[in-house]
CSV table of C-alpha atoms and ligand atoms in Angstrom, one decimal:
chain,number,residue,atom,x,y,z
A,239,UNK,CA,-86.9,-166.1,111.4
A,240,UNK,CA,-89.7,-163.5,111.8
A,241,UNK,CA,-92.2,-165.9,110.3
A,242,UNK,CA,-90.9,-168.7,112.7
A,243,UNK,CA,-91.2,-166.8,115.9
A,244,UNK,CA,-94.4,-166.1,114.5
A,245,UNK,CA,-95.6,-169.3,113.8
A,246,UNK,CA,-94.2,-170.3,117.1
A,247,UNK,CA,-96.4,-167.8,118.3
A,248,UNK,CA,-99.5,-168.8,116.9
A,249,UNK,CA,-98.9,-172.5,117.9
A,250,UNK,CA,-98.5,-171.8,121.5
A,251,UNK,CA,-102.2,-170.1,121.5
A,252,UNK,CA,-104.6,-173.1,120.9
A,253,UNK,CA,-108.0,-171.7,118.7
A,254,UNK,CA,-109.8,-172.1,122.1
A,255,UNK,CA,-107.0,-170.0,123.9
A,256,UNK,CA,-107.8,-167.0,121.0
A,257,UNK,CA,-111.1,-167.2,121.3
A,258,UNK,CA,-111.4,-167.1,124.6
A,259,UNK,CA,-108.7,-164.0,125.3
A,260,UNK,CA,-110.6,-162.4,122.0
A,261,UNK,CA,-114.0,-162.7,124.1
A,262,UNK,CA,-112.0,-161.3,127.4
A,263,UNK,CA,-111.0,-158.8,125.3
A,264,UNK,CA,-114.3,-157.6,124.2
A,265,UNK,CA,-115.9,-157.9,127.2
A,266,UNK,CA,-113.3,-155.7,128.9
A,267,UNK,CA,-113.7,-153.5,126.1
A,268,UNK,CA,-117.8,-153.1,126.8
A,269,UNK,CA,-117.5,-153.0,130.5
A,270,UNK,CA,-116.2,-150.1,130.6
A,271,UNK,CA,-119.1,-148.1,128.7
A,272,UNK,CA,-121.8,-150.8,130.2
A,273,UNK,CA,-122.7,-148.4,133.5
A,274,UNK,CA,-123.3,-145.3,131.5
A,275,UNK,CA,-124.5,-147.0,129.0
A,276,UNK,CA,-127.5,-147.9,131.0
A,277,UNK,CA,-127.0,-151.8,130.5
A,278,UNK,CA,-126.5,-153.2,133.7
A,279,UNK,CA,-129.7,-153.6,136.4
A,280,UNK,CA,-130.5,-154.9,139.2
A,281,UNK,CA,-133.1,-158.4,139.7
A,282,UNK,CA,-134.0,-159.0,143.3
A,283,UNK,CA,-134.4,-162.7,144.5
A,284,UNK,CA,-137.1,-163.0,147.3
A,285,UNK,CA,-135.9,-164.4,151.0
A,286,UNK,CA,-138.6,-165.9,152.6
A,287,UNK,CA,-138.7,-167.0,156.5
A,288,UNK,CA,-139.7,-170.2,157.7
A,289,UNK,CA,-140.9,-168.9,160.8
A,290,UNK,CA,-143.7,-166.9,159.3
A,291,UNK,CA,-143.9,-167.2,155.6
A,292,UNK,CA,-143.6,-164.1,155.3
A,293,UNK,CA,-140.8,-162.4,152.4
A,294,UNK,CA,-138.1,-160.6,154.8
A,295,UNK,CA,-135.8,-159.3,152.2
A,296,UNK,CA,-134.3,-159.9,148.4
A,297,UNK,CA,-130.9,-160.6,147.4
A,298,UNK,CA,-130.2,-157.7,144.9
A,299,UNK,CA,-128.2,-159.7,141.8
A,300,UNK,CA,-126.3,-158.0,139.3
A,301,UNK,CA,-127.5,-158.3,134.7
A,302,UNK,CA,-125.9,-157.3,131.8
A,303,UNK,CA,-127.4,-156.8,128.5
A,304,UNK,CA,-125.4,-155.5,125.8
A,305,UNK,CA,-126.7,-155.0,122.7
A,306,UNK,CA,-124.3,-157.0,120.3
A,307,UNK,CA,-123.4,-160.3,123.1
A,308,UNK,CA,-126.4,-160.3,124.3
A,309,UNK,CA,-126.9,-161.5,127.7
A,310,UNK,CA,-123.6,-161.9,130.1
A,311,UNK,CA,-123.9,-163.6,132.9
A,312,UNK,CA,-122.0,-162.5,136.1
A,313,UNK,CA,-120.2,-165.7,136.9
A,314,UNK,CA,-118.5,-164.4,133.4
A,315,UNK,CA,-118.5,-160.4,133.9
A,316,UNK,CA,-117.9,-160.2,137.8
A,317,UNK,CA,-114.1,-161.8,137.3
A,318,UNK,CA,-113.9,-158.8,134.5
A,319,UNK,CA,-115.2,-156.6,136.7
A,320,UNK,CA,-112.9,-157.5,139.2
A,321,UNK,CA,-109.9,-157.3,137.3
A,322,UNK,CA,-110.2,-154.5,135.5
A,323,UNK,CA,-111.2,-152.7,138.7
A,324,UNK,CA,-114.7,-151.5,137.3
A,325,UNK,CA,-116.2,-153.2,140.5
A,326,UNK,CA,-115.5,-150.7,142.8
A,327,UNK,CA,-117.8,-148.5,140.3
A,328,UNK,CA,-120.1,-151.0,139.8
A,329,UNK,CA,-120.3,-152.6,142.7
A,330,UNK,CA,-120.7,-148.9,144.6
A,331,UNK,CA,-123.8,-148.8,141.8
A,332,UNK,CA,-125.5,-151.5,143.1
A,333,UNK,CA,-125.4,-150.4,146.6
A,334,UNK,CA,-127.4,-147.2,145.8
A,335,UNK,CA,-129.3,-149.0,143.2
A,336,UNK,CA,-130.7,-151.9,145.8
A,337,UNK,CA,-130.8,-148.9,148.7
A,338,UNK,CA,-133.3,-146.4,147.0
A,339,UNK,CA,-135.5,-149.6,145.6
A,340,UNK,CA,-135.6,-150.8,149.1
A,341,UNK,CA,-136.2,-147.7,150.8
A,342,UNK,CA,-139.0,-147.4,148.2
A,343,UNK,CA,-140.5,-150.5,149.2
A,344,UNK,CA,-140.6,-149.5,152.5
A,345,UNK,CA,-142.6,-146.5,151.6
A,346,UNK,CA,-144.9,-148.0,150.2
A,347,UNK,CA,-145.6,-150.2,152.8
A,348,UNK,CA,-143.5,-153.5,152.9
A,349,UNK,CA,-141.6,-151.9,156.1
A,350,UNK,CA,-139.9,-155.0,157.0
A,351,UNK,CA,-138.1,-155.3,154.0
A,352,UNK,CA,-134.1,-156.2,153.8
A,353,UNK,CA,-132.2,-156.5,151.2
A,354,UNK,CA,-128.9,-158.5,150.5
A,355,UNK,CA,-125.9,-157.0,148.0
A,356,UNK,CA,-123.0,-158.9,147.0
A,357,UNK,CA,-119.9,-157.6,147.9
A,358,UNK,CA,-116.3,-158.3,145.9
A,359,UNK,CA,-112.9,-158.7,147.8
A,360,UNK,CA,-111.7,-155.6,146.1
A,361,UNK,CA,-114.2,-153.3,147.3
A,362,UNK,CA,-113.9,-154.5,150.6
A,363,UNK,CA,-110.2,-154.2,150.2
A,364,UNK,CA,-109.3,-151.1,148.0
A,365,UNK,CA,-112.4,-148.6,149.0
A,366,UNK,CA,-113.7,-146.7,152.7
A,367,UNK,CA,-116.6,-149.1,152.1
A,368,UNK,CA,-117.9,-148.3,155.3
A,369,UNK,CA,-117.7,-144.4,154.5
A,370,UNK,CA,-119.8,-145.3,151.6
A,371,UNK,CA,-122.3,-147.7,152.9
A,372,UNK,CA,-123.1,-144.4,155.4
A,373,UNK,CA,-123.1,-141.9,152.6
A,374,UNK,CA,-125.7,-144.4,150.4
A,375,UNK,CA,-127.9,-144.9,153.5
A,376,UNK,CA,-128.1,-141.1,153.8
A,377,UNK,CA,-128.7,-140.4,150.3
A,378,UNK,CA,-131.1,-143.0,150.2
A,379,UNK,CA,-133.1,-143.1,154.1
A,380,UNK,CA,-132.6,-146.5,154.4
A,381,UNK,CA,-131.9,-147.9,158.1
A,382,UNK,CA,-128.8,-150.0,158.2
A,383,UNK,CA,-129.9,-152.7,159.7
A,384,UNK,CA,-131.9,-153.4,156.6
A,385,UNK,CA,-129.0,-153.2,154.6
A,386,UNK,CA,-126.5,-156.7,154.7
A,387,UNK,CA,-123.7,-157.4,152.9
A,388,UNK,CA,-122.5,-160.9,151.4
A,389,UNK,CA,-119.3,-161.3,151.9
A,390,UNK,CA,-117.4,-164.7,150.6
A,391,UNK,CA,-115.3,-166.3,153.0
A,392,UNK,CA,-111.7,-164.9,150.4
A,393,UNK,CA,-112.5,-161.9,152.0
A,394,UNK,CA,-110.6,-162.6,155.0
A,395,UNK,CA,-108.0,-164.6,153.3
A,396,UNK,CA,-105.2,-161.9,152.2
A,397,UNK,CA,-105.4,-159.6,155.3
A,398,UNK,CA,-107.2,-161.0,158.0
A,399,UNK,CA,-106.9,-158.4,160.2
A,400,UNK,CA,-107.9,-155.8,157.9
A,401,UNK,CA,-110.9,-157.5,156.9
A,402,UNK,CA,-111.8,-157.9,160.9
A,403,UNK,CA,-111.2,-153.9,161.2
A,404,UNK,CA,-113.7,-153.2,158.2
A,405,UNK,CA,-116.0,-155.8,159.5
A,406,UNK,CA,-116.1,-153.9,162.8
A,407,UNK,CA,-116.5,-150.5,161.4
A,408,UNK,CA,-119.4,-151.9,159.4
A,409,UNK,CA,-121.0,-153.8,162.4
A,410,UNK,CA,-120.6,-150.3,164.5
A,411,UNK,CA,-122.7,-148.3,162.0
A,412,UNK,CA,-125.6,-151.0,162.1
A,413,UNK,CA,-125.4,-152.8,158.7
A,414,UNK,CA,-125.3,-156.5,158.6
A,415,UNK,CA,-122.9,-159.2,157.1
A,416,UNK,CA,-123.7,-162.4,155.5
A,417,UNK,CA,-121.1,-165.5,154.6
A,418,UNK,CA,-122.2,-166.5,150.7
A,419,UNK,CA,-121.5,-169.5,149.8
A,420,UNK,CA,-120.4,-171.2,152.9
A,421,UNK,CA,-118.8,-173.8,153.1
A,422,UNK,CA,-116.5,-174.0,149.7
A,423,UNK,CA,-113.8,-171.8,150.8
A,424,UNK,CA,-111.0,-171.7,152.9
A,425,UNK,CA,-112.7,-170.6,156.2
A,426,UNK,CA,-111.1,-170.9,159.5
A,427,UNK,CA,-113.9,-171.8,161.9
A,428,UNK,CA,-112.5,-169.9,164.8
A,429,UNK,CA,-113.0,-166.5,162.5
A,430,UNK,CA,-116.5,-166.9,162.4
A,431,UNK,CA,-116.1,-166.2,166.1
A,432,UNK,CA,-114.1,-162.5,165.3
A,433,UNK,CA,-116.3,-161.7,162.4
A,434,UNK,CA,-119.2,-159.6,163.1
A,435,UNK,CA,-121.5,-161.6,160.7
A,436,UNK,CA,-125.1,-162.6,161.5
A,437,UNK,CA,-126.3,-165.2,158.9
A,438,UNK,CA,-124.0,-167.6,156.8
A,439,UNK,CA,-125.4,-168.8,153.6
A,440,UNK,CA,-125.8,-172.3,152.8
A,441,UNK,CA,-124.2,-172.6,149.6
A,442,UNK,CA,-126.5,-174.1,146.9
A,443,UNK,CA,-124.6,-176.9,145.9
A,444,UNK,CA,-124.5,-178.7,149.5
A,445,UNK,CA,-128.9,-178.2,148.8
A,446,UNK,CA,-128.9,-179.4,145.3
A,447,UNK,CA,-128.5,-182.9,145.7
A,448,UNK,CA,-129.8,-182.9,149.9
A,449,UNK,CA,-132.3,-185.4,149.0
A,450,UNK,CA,-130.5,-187.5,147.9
A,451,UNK,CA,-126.3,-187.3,149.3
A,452,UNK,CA,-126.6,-188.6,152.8
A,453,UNK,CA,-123.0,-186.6,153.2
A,454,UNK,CA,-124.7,-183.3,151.7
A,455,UNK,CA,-127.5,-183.8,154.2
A,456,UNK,CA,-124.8,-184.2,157.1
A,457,UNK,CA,-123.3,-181.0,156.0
A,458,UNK,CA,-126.4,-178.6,155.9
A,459,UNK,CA,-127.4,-180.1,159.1
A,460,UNK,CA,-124.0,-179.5,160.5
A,461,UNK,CA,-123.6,-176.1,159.6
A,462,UNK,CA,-127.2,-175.3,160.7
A,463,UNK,CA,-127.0,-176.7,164.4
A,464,UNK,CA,-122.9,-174.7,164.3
A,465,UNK,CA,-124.8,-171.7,163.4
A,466,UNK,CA,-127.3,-171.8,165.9
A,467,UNK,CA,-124.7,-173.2,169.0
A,468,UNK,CA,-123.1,-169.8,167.7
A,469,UNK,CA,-126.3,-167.5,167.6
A,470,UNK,CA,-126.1,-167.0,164.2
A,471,UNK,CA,-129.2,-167.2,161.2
A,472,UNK,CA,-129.2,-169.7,158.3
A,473,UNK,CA,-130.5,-168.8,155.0
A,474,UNK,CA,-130.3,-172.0,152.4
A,475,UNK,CA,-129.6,-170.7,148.7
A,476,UNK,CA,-130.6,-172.6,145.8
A,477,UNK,CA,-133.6,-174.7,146.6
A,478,UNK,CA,-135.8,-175.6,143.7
A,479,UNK,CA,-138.2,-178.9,145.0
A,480,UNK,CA,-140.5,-179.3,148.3
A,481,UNK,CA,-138.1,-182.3,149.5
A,482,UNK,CA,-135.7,-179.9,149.9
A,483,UNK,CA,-137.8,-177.2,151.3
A,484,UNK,CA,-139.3,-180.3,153.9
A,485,UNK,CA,-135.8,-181.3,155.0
A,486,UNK,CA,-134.8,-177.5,155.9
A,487,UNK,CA,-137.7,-177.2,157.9
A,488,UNK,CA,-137.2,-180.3,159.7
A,489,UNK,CA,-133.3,-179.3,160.6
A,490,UNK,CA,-135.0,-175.5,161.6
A,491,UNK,CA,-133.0,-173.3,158.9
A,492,UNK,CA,-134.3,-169.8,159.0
A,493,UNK,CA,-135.0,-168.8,155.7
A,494,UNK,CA,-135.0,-169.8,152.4
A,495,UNK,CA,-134.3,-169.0,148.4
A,496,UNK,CA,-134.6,-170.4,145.5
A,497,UNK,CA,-136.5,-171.0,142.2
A,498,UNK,CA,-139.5,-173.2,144.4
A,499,UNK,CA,-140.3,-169.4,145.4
A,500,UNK,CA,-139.2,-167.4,142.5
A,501,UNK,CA,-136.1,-166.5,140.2
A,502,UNK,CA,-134.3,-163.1,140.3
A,503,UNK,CA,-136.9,-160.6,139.3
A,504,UNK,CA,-137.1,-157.3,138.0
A,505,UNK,CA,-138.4,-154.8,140.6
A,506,UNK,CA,-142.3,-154.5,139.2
A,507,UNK,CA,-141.9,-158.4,138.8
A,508,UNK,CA,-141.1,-158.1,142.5
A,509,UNK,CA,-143.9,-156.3,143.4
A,510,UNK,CA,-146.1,-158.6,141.9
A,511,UNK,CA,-145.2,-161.6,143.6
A,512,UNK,CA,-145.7,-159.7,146.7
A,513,UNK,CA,-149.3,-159.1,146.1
A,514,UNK,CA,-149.6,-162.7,145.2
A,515,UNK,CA,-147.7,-163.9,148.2
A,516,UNK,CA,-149.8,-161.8,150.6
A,517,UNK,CA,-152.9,-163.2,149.1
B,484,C2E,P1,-124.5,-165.8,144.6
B,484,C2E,O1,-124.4,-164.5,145.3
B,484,C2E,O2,-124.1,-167.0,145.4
B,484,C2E,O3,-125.9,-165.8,144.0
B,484,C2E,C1,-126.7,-167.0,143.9
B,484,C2E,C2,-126.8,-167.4,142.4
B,484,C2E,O4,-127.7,-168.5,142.3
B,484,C2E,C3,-127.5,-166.3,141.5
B,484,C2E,O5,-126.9,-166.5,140.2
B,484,C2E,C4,-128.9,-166.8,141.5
B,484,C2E,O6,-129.6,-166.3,140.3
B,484,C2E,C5,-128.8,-168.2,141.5
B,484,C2E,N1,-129.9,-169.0,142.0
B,484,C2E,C6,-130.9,-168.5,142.8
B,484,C2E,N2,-131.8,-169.5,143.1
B,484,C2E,C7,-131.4,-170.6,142.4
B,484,C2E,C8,-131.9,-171.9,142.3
B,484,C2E,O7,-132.9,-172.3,142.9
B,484,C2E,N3,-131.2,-172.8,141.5
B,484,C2E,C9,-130.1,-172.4,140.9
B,484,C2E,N4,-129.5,-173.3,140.1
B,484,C2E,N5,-129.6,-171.1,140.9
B,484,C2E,C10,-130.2,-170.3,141.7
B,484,C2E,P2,-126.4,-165.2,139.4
B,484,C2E,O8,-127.4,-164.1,139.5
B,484,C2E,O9,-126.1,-165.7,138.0
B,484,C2E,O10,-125.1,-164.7,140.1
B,484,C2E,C11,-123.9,-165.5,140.2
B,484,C2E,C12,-122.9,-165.0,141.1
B,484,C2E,O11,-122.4,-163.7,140.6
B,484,C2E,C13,-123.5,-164.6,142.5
B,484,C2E,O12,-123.5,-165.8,143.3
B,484,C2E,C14,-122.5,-163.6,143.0
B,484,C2E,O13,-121.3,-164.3,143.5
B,484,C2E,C15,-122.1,-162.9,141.7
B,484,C2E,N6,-122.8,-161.6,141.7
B,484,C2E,C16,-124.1,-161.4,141.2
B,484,C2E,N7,-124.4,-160.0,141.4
B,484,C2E,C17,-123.3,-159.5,142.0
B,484,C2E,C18,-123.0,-158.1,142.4
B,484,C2E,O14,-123.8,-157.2,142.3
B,484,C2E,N8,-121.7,-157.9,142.9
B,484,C2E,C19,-120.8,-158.9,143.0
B,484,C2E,N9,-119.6,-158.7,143.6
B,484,C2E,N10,-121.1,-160.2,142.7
B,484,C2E,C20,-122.3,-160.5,142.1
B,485,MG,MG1,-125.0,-163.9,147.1
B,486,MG,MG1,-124.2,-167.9,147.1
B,487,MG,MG1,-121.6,-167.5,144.4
């Protein structure tokens, strides 16, 4: 009998199912050690205006190396992270982390500087994230309104009204709030009206294929002209050719990011292509 529920057992994981919940496992199992383990660091993706060329902030992205899997991407470790509940210590890591780099920027001249951090549901749900946003501005001197946050649009989609509070709270202290990836979630319009955000992010696959999907260009040029009716900045994620760059332009998006400028880079990468920008 034992054997049979065994074998029962065994049949109703597939190999793939196995492997895969014997990869979870391990990478739950490394999480936990990869913050003091000094694995994790922060790349920073150059914004540039289309105003005046000039770089106006990063988006600070989160990397994992670990020794023995090598290179984990976040689409893989964030969901982890999330689960597991490291992300309110991670996620409170990369807050500081992109603050003092910023701040240090700043001081050495690149004063107009901003720079972008992901946020996860969870931390906006299950921490005082404002409380903390202060406390890392006043550890690290930098202004708020050169700190924004990226929220997806599942933030508001448990507890709407909780999410407007925090949104508040954060918009009182002077920090700024991004939508990532809009457009492919489950956003009410008529919230963009109660949330305090500034820019929404044009998610990268309605850029992708702008050349060429006359519906993707309908939709970036929708969302741009509803941003603008509502006084609210664009910033289009993901652009990688000059046709792409040309038709943003044309339909006045603000700024721009994307590997036509330059991939995630470390922080002396990033001061390198700032010299070469400049020049
Ligand atoms: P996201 O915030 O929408 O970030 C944009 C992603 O697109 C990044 O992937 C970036 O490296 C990539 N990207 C930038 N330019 C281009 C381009 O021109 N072409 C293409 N194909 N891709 C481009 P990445 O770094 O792998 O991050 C994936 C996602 O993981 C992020 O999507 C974000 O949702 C999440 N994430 C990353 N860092 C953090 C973090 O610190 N905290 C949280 N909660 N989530 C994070
Ligand atoms: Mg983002
Ligand atoms: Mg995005
Ligand atoms: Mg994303």
């Amino acid at each position: 009998r034992a054997k049979q529920d065994g074998r029962s057992i065994y049949r109703f994981f597939t190999p793939e199912m196995q492997a895969r919940s014997g990869r979870h496992m391990e990478l739950v199992n490394a999480l936990r050690y990869a913050l003091d383990r000094e694995q994790l660091h922060v790349v920073y993706q150059p914004q540039i205006s289309l105003n005046s060329g000039r770089v106006i902030g990063t988006e600070a992205l989160l990397r994992w190396t670990h020794p023995e899997l090598g290179t984990v991407s976040p689409a893989e470790f964030i969901p982890v992270a999330e689960e597991t509940g490291l992300i309110l210590s991670i996620g409170e890591w990369v807050l500081r982390t992109a603050a003092i780099q910023t701040q240090a920027w700043h001081e050495h001249g690149w004063t107009d500087l901003s720079v972008a951090v992901n946020l996860s549901a969870i931390q906006f749900r299950h921490t005082d994230l404002p409380g903390t946003v202060s406390q890392i501005l006043r550890e690290s001197h930098l202004d708020a309104p050169f700190l924004e946050l990226e929220l997806t649009e599942g933030v508001a989609m448990i507890d709407p009204l909780g999410a407007i509070a925090v949104m508040n709270d954060l918009h009182d202290r002077g920090v700024r709030m991004s939508i990532d990836d809009f457009g492919t979630g489950y956003s009410s319009l008529s919230y963009l009206k109660k949330f305090k955000v500034s820019k929404l992010k044009i998610d990268q696959s309605f850029v992708r294929d702008i050349h060429s999907d006359p519906e993707d260009k309908a939709i970036v040029s929708a969302v741009i002209s509803m941003a603008k009716s509502l006084g609210l900045q664009t910033i289009a994620e993901g652009v990688e050719t000059a046709e792409q760059l040309l038709f943003l332009r044309e339909q006045f998006c603000d700024e721009v990011q994307g590997y036509h400028f330059a991939r995630p880079l470390t922080a002396s990468q990033f001061e390198q292509f700032m010299n070469d920008w400049q020049t």
